[in-house]
């Protein structure tokens, strides 16, 4: 990986004291906050990991190039083009506490995997770095997800959690066996009201549970309703992917699927609320 080249050059070109001086004087970090000061290798790893987390790898490249002339040409190339880090995880990879199973799908903002955590199956969504550049929006999104994790309802994803690992934002929840409502409608066409009734009630029940806690969903669309089987074989809708509006702001509505259901105030750049959810539900209906 490119980041391994950077670590190797730090170890080759700098003493531990020189790395610490570079960290303080050029990057503006306190070495005590970085950790790993026992050796050159451990500090180089801690420093690169910290720069990845803070989206400061290009700044680190600039600092290295400004301090040394005999640098690996690949470092100079990365400094000019920016460091392109691989987005996709492979089966068997470890991502924090998760072990990746297989890729389930991907979009412009995230990649979704099957995974395990402590022996339990999980659906893991890892956001692309470009979708999480706004650190204020990320913190707001994570707070929303942690609040939502306290809301328990049969039509909401269970075991919901979220965090940041290696500078990448993720969410996870217990797998939902079923298919998106968009797939079902694309295959069979509009649903008869008798068939749709349980789905409508389920989505409204999930929204009601969120709204009762002062939360809104923010991204209601057919693709975010997973239809599985409930008791007695009746369809059970599960509302997923809460909080997208907090993560990406108005730019999230560039998705054609979301524009179809976005409320007027959200399209004007405002954050959605419960009333926006109701508008979007009407569009979904």
Coordinates of C-alpha atoms in Angstrom, one line a residue:
X1 CA 0.0 0.0 0.0
X2 CA 1.1 3.6 -0.6
X3 CA 0.9 4.4 3.1
X4 CA 3.5 1.6 3.7
X5 CA 5.9 3.4 1.4
X6 CA 5.4 6.6 3.5
X7 CA 6.2 4.7 6.7
X8 CA 9.2 3.1 5.2
X9 CA 10.6 6.5 4.1
X10 CA 10.0 8.0 7.5
X11 CA 12.0 5.2 9.1
X12 CA 14.8 5.4 6.5
X13 CA 15.2 9.2 6.4
X14 CA 14.6 10.3 9.9
X15 CA 15.7 9.6 13.4
X16 CA 13.1 9.3 16.1
X17 CA 13.9 12.8 17.4
X18 CA 13.8 14.2 13.8
X19 CA 10.4 12.6 13.2
X20 CA 9.1 14.2 16.4
X21 CA 10.5 17.6 15.4
X22 CA 8.8 17.3 12.0
X23 CA 5.5 16.3 13.7
X24 CA 5.6 19.4 16.0
X25 CA 7.1 22.0 13.7
X26 CA 5.5 21.2 10.3
X27 CA 2.4 19.2 11.1
X28 CA 1.4 21.0 14.3
X29 CA 0.8 17.8 16.3
X30 CA 2.1 17.1 19.7
X31 CA 4.2 13.8 19.7
X32 CA 2.6 12.9 23.1
X33 CA -0.8 12.8 21.3
X34 CA 0.6 10.5 18.6
X35 CA 2.1 7.8 20.8
X36 CA 4.4 5.0 19.7
X37 CA 7.5 6.9 20.8
X38 CA 9.4 3.7 21.9
X39 CA 11.1 3.4 18.5
X40 CA 11.3 4.8 15.0
X41 CA 9.1 2.1 13.6
X42 CA 6.4 2.4 16.2
X43 CA 6.3 6.2 15.9
X44 CA 6.3 6.1 12.1
X45 CA 3.3 3.8 12.2
X46 CA 1.5 5.9 14.8
X47 CA 2.2 9.1 12.9
X48 CA 0.9 7.7 9.6
X49 CA -2.1 6.2 11.2
X50 CA -2.9 9.5 12.9
X51 CA -2.5 11.4 9.6
X52 CA -4.9 8.9 7.9
X53 CA -7.4 9.4 10.6
X54 CA -7.2 13.2 10.4
X55 CA -7.1 13.3 6.6
X56 CA -3.6 14.8 6.8
X57 CA -1.6 12.4 4.7
X58 CA -0.9 14.9 2.0
X59 CA 0.3 17.4 4.6
X60 CA 2.7 14.6 5.9
X61 CA 4.0 14.1 2.3
X62 CA 4.6 17.9 2.0
X63 CA 6.5 17.8 5.3
X64 CA 8.7 14.9 4.2
X65 CA 9.5 16.5 0.9
X66 CA 10.3 19.8 2.5
X67 CA 12.7 18.1 4.9
X68 CA 14.6 15.7 2.7
X69 CA 15.8 15.7 -0.9
X70 CA 16.8 12.1 -1.3
X71 CA 13.2 10.9 -1.1
X72 CA 11.8 7.8 -2.9
X73 CA 10.4 9.2 -6.2
X74 CA 7.0 7.6 -5.4
X75 CA 6.7 9.9 -2.5
X76 CA 7.1 12.9 -4.7
X77 CA 4.6 11.5 -7.2
X78 CA 2.1 10.9 -4.4
X79 CA 2.7 14.5 -3.1
X80 CA 1.8 15.9 -6.6
X81 CA -1.2 13.6 -7.3
X82 CA -2.4 13.1 -3.7
X83 CA -2.4 9.7 -2.0
X84 CA -5.1 7.4 -3.4
X85 CA -5.9 4.9 -0.7
X86 CA -7.8 1.7 -1.6
X87 CA -11.5 1.9 -0.7
X88 CA -12.7 -1.7 -1.1
X89 CA -12.1 -4.3 1.7
X90 CA -11.5 -7.9 0.8
X91 CA -13.0 -11.1 2.2
X92 CA -11.1 -12.0 5.4
X93 CA -9.9 -8.4 6.0
X94 CA -10.1 -7.1 9.5
X95 CA -11.8 -3.7 9.9
X96 CA -11.7 -2.7 13.6
X97 CA -13.7 -5.4 15.4
X98 CA -15.2 -6.7 12.2
X99 CA -14.1 -9.4 9.9
X100 CA -15.2 -8.9 6.3
X101 CA -17.3 -11.6 4.6
X102 CA -18.2 -10.4 1.2
X103 CA -19.3 -7.2 -0.6
X104 CA -23.0 -6.9 -0.8
X105 CA -23.2 -3.7 -2.9
X106 CA -21.8 -0.3 -3.4
X107 CA -22.7 3.2 -4.4
X108 CA -21.0 6.6 -4.9
X109 CA -20.9 7.2 -1.1
X110 CA -20.3 3.8 0.5
X111 CA -19.6 0.1 0.2
X112 CA -21.7 -2.5 2.0
X113 CA -20.4 -5.8 3.3
X114 CA -21.5 -8.8 5.2
X115 CA -19.3 -9.1 8.2
X116 CA -18.9 -10.8 11.6
X117 CA -18.2 -9.2 15.0
X118 CA -17.6 -11.3 18.0
X119 CA -19.2 -14.3 16.2
X120 CA -22.3 -12.3 15.3
X121 CA -23.4 -11.6 11.7
X122 CA -23.5 -7.9 10.8
X123 CA -24.3 -5.8 7.8
X124 CA -21.4 -3.3 7.6
X125 CA -21.5 0.0 5.6
X126 CA -18.2 1.7 5.1
X127 CA -18.3 5.2 3.7
X128 CA -15.9 6.4 1.1
X129 CA -13.4 9.0 2.3
X130 CA -14.7 11.6 -0.2
X131 CA -18.1 11.3 1.3
X132 CA -16.9 12.1 4.8
X133 CA -14.5 15.1 4.3
X134 CA -16.7 17.4 6.4
X135 CA -15.6 16.5 10.0
X136 CA -18.4 18.6 11.5
X137 CA -21.0 16.7 9.5
X138 CA -19.4 13.3 10.5
X139 CA -19.6 14.1 14.2
X140 CA -23.2 15.2 13.8
X141 CA -24.0 12.0 11.9
X142 CA -22.3 9.8 14.6
X143 CA -24.3 11.5 17.3
X144 CA -27.5 10.9 15.4
X145 CA -26.7 7.2 14.9
X146 CA -25.9 6.7 18.6
X147 CA -29.2 8.3 19.6
X148 CA -31.0 6.1 17.0
X149 CA -29.4 3.0 18.4
X150 CA -31.4 3.6 21.6
X151 CA -34.7 3.4 19.7
X152 CA -36.0 -0.2 19.5
X153 CA -38.8 -1.1 17.0
X154 CA -39.5 -4.1 14.9
X155 CA -39.4 -2.0 11.8
X156 CA -36.0 -0.5 12.5
X157 CA -32.6 -2.2 12.1
X158 CA -31.4 -3.7 15.3
X159 CA -28.0 -3.7 17.0
X160 CA -27.3 -0.4 15.3
X161 CA -23.8 1.1 15.9
X162 CA -21.5 3.5 14.2
X163 CA -17.9 4.8 14.5
X164 CA -14.7 5.7 12.8
X165 CA -11.9 3.2 12.0
X166 CA -8.7 4.2 10.4
X167 CA -10.2 7.5 9.4
X168 CA -13.2 5.8 7.7
X169 CA -16.8 6.2 8.9
X170 CA -18.9 3.1 9.3
X171 CA -22.3 1.9 10.4
X172 CA -23.4 -1.6 11.2
X173 CA -26.6 -3.5 12.1
X174 CA -28.0 -7.0 12.4
X175 CA -28.6 -8.4 8.9
X176 CA -32.1 -8.1 7.5
X177 CA -33.1 -11.0 5.3
X178 CA -35.1 -9.6 2.4
X179 CA -34.9 -7.3 -0.5
X180 CA -35.3 -3.5 -1.0
X181 CA -38.8 -2.4 -1.8
X182 CA -37.4 -0.8 -4.9
X183 CA -36.4 -4.2 -6.3
X184 CA -39.8 -5.7 -5.5
X185 CA -41.7 -2.8 -7.2
X186 CA -39.4 -2.9 -10.2
X187 CA -40.2 -6.6 -10.6
X188 CA -43.9 -6.7 -10.0
X189 CA -45.0 -3.1 -10.5
X190 CA -47.2 -1.0 -8.1
X191 CA -48.6 -2.9 -5.1
X192 CA -52.3 -3.4 -4.5
X193 CA -53.4 -1.6 -1.3
X194 CA -54.1 -4.9 0.4
X195 CA -50.5 -6.0 -0.2
X196 CA -49.1 -2.6 0.6
X197 CA -51.0 -2.0 3.9
X198 CA -48.6 -3.9 6.2
X199 CA -45.6 -2.3 4.5
X200 CA -47.1 1.2 4.9
X201 CA -48.0 0.6 8.6
X202 CA -44.5 -0.8 9.3
X203 CA -42.7 2.2 7.8
X204 CA -45.0 4.6 9.6
X205 CA -44.4 2.6 12.9
X206 CA -40.6 3.0 12.4
X207 CA -41.0 6.7 11.7
X208 CA -43.3 7.2 14.7
X209 CA -40.7 5.5 17.0
X210 CA -38.0 7.8 15.7
X211 CA -40.1 11.0 15.9
X212 CA -41.2 10.2 19.4
X213 CA -37.5 10.5 20.4
X214 CA -37.0 13.7 18.5
X215 CA -35.2 12.0 15.6
X216 CA -35.9 12.1 11.9
X217 CA -34.7 9.6 9.3
X218 CA -33.6 12.0 6.6
X219 CA -33.4 9.7 3.6
X220 CA -36.7 7.9 3.1
X221 CA -36.8 6.2 -0.3
X222 CA -37.8 2.8 -1.7
X223 CA -34.2 1.6 -1.6
X224 CA -34.0 2.1 2.2
X225 CA -37.0 -0.1 3.0
X226 CA -36.0 -3.8 3.2
X227 CA -38.9 -6.2 3.0
X228 CA -38.5 -9.4 4.9
X229 CA -40.8 -11.9 6.5
X230 CA -42.5 -11.3 9.9
X231 CA -44.6 -13.6 12.1
X232 CA -47.0 -15.8 10.1
X233 CA -45.1 -15.0 6.9
X234 CA -46.5 -11.5 6.6
X235 CA -44.2 -9.0 4.9
X236 CA -42.1 -7.0 7.5
X237 CA -40.5 -3.8 6.3
X238 CA -37.3 -2.6 8.0
X239 CA -36.2 1.0 7.5
X240 CA -32.4 1.3 7.1
X241 CA -29.7 4.0 6.4
X242 CA -31.0 6.6 8.8
X243 CA -29.2 10.0 9.0
X244 CA -27.7 10.4 5.5
X245 CA -28.7 14.1 5.5
X246 CA -26.6 14.8 8.6
X247 CA -23.6 13.1 7.1
X248 CA -23.5 14.7 3.6
X249 CA -25.7 17.8 3.9
X250 CA -27.6 19.0 0.8
X251 CA -25.2 17.2 -1.5
X252 CA -26.7 13.8 -0.6
X253 CA -29.8 14.9 -2.6
X254 CA -27.8 14.6 -5.8
X255 CA -29.0 11.0 -5.9
X256 CA -31.9 10.7 -8.4
X257 CA -33.6 8.2 -6.0
X258 CA -33.5 10.7 -3.2
X259 CA -34.5 13.7 -5.3
X260 CA -37.8 11.9 -6.0
X261 CA -38.7 12.0 -2.3
X262 CA -36.9 15.0 -1.0
X263 CA -39.0 17.7 0.7
X264 CA -38.8 21.3 -0.7
X265 CA -37.0 22.6 2.4
X266 CA -34.3 19.9 2.1
X267 CA -33.8 20.7 -1.6
X268 CA -33.3 24.3 -0.6
X269 CA -30.4 23.2 1.6
X270 CA -32.0 22.9 5.0
X271 CA -31.7 19.9 7.3
X272 CA -34.7 17.7 7.4
X273 CA -37.0 17.1 10.4
X274 CA -40.1 15.0 11.2
X275 CA -42.2 17.0 8.7
X276 CA -39.7 16.4 6.0
X277 CA -39.9 12.7 6.7
X278 CA -43.7 12.8 6.4
X279 CA -43.4 14.5 3.0
X280 CA -40.9 11.9 1.9
X281 CA -43.1 9.1 3.1
X282 CA -45.9 10.6 1.0
X283 CA -43.6 10.5 -2.1
X284 CA -42.6 6.9 -1.3
X285 CA -46.3 6.0 -0.9

